[in-house]
CSV table of C-alpha atoms in Angstrom, one decimal:
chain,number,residue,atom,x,y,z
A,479,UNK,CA,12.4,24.3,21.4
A,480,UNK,CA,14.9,23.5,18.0
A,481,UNK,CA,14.8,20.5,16.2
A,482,UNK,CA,17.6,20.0,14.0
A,483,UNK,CA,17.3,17.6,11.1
A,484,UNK,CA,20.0,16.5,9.3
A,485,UNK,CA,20.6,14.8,5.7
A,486,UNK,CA,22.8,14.2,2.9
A,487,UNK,CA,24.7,11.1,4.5
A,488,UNK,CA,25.3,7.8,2.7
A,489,UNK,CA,28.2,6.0,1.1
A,490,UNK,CA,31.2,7.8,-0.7
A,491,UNK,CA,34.3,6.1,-2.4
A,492,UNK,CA,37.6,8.0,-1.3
A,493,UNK,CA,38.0,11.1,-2.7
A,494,UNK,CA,34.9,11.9,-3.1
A,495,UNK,CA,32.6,14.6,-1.9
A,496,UNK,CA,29.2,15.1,0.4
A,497,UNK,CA,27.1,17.9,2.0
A,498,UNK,CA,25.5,17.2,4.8
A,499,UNK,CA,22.5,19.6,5.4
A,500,UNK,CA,21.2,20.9,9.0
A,501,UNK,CA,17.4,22.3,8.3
A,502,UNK,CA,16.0,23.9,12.1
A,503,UNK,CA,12.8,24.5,13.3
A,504,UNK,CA,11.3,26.0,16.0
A,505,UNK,CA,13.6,28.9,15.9
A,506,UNK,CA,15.2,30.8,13.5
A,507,UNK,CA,19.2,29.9,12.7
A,508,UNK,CA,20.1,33.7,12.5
A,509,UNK,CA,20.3,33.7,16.6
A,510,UNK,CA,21.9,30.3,17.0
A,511,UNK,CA,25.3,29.5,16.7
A,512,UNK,CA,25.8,25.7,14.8
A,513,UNK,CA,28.7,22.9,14.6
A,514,UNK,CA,29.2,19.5,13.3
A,515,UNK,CA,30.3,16.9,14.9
A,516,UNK,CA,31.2,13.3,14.4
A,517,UNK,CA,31.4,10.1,16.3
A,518,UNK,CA,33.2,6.9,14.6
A,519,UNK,CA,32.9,3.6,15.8
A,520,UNK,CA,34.9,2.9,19.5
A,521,UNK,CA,36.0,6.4,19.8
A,522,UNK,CA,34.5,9.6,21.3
A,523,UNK,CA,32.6,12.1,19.5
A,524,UNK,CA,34.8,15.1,18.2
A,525,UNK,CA,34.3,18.7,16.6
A,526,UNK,CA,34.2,18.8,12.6
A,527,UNK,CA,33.5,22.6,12.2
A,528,UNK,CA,31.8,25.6,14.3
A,529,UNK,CA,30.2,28.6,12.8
A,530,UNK,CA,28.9,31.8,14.4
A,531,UNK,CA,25.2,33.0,14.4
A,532,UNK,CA,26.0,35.3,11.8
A,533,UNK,CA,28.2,33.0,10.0
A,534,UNK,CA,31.1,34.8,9.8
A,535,UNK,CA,33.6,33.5,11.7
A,536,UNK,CA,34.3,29.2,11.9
A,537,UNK,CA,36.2,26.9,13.3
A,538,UNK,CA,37.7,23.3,12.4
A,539,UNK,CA,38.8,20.6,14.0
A,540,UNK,CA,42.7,20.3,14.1
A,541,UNK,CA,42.5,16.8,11.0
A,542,UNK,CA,40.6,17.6,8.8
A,543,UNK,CA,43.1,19.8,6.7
A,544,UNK,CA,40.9,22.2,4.9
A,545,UNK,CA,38.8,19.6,3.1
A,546,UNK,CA,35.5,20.7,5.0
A,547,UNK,CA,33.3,23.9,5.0
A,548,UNK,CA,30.9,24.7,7.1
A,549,UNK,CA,28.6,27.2,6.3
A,550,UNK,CA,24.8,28.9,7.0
A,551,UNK,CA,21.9,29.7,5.0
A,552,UNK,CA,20.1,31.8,7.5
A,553,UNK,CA,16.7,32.9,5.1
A,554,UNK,CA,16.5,28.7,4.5
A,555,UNK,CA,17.4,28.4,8.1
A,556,UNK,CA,19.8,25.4,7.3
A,557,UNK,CA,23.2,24.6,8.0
A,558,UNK,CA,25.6,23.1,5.7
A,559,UNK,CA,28.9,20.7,6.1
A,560,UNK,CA,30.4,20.4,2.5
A,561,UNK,CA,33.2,17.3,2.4
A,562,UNK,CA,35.6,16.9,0.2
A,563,UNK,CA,38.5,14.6,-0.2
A,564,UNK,CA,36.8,12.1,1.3
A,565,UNK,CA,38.8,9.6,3.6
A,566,UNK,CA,37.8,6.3,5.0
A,567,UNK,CA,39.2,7.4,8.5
A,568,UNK,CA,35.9,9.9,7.9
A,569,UNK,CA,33.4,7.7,8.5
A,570,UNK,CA,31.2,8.3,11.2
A,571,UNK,CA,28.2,9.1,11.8
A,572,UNK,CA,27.9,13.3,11.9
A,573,UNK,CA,25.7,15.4,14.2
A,574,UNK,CA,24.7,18.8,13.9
A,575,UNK,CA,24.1,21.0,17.0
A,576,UNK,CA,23.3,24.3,18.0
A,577,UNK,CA,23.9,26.8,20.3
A,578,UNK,CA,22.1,29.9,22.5
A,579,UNK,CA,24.7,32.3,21.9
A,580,UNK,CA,25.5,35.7,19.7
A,581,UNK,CA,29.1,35.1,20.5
A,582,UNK,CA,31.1,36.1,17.8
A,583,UNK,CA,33.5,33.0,18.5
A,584,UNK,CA,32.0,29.7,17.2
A,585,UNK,CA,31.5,27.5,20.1
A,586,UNK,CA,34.2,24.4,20.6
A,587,UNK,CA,32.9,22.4,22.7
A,588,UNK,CA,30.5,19.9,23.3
A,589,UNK,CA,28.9,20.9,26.6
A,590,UNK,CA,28.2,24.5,25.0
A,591,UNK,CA,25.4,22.7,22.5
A,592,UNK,CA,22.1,22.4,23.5
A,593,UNK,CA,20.2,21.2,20.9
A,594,UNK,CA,21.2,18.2,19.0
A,595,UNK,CA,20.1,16.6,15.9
A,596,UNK,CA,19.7,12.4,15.1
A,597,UNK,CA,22.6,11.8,13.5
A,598,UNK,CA,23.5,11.5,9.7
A,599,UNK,CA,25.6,8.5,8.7
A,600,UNK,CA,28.6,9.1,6.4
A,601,UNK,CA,31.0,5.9,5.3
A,602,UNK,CA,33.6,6.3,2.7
A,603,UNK,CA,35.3,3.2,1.6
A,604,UNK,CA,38.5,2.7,0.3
């Protein structure tokens, strides 16, 4: 069994930065494949960014314009989101998840994540 723990939320003013962490237990990172995602108030959960289990190859979702970056830390087994450019329209709160795969193709979608960590709160005011 995983457990994903994830910090680093809390309250930005616009245009500034964060990083969220993703520490895992119970396995090691370097066989799972990991993503971000985000849920804001009234609307669904979405995709920030997907990365592979080797951390090669990632993936973003379509509006976030190259202000994020995920990336892992396999030997600290730990998965990072670093935010920049912060937005108000970022707010949410931000999940990290994780995936049984070796694919070399990060993994989109929702259904594909298995393990899921409590949520991190992010709110960036204007």
């Amino acid at each position: 069994q995983v457990q994903l723990v994830e910090s680093g939320g809390g309250l930005v003013q616009a245009g500034g930065s964060l990083r969220l962490s993703c520490a895992a237990s119970g396995r090691t990172f370097s066989s799972l494949s990991a993503g971000w995602f985000r849920q804001a108030p009234g609307k669904e959960r979405e995709l920030v960014a997907a990365i592979n289990w080797n951390g090669v190859n990632t993936h973003y979702g379509d509006s976030l314009n190259a202000r994020f970056t995920i990336f892992k830390d396999n030997p600290k087994n730990t998965v990072y989101l670093q935010m920049t450019s912060l937005k108000p329209e970022d707010t949410a709160v931000y999940y990290c998840a994780a995936a049984e795969t070796l694919s070399v193709y990060p993994r989109r979608f929702q259904n594909e994540y298995v393990y899921w960590g409590q949520g991190t709160q992010v709110t960036v005011s204007s």
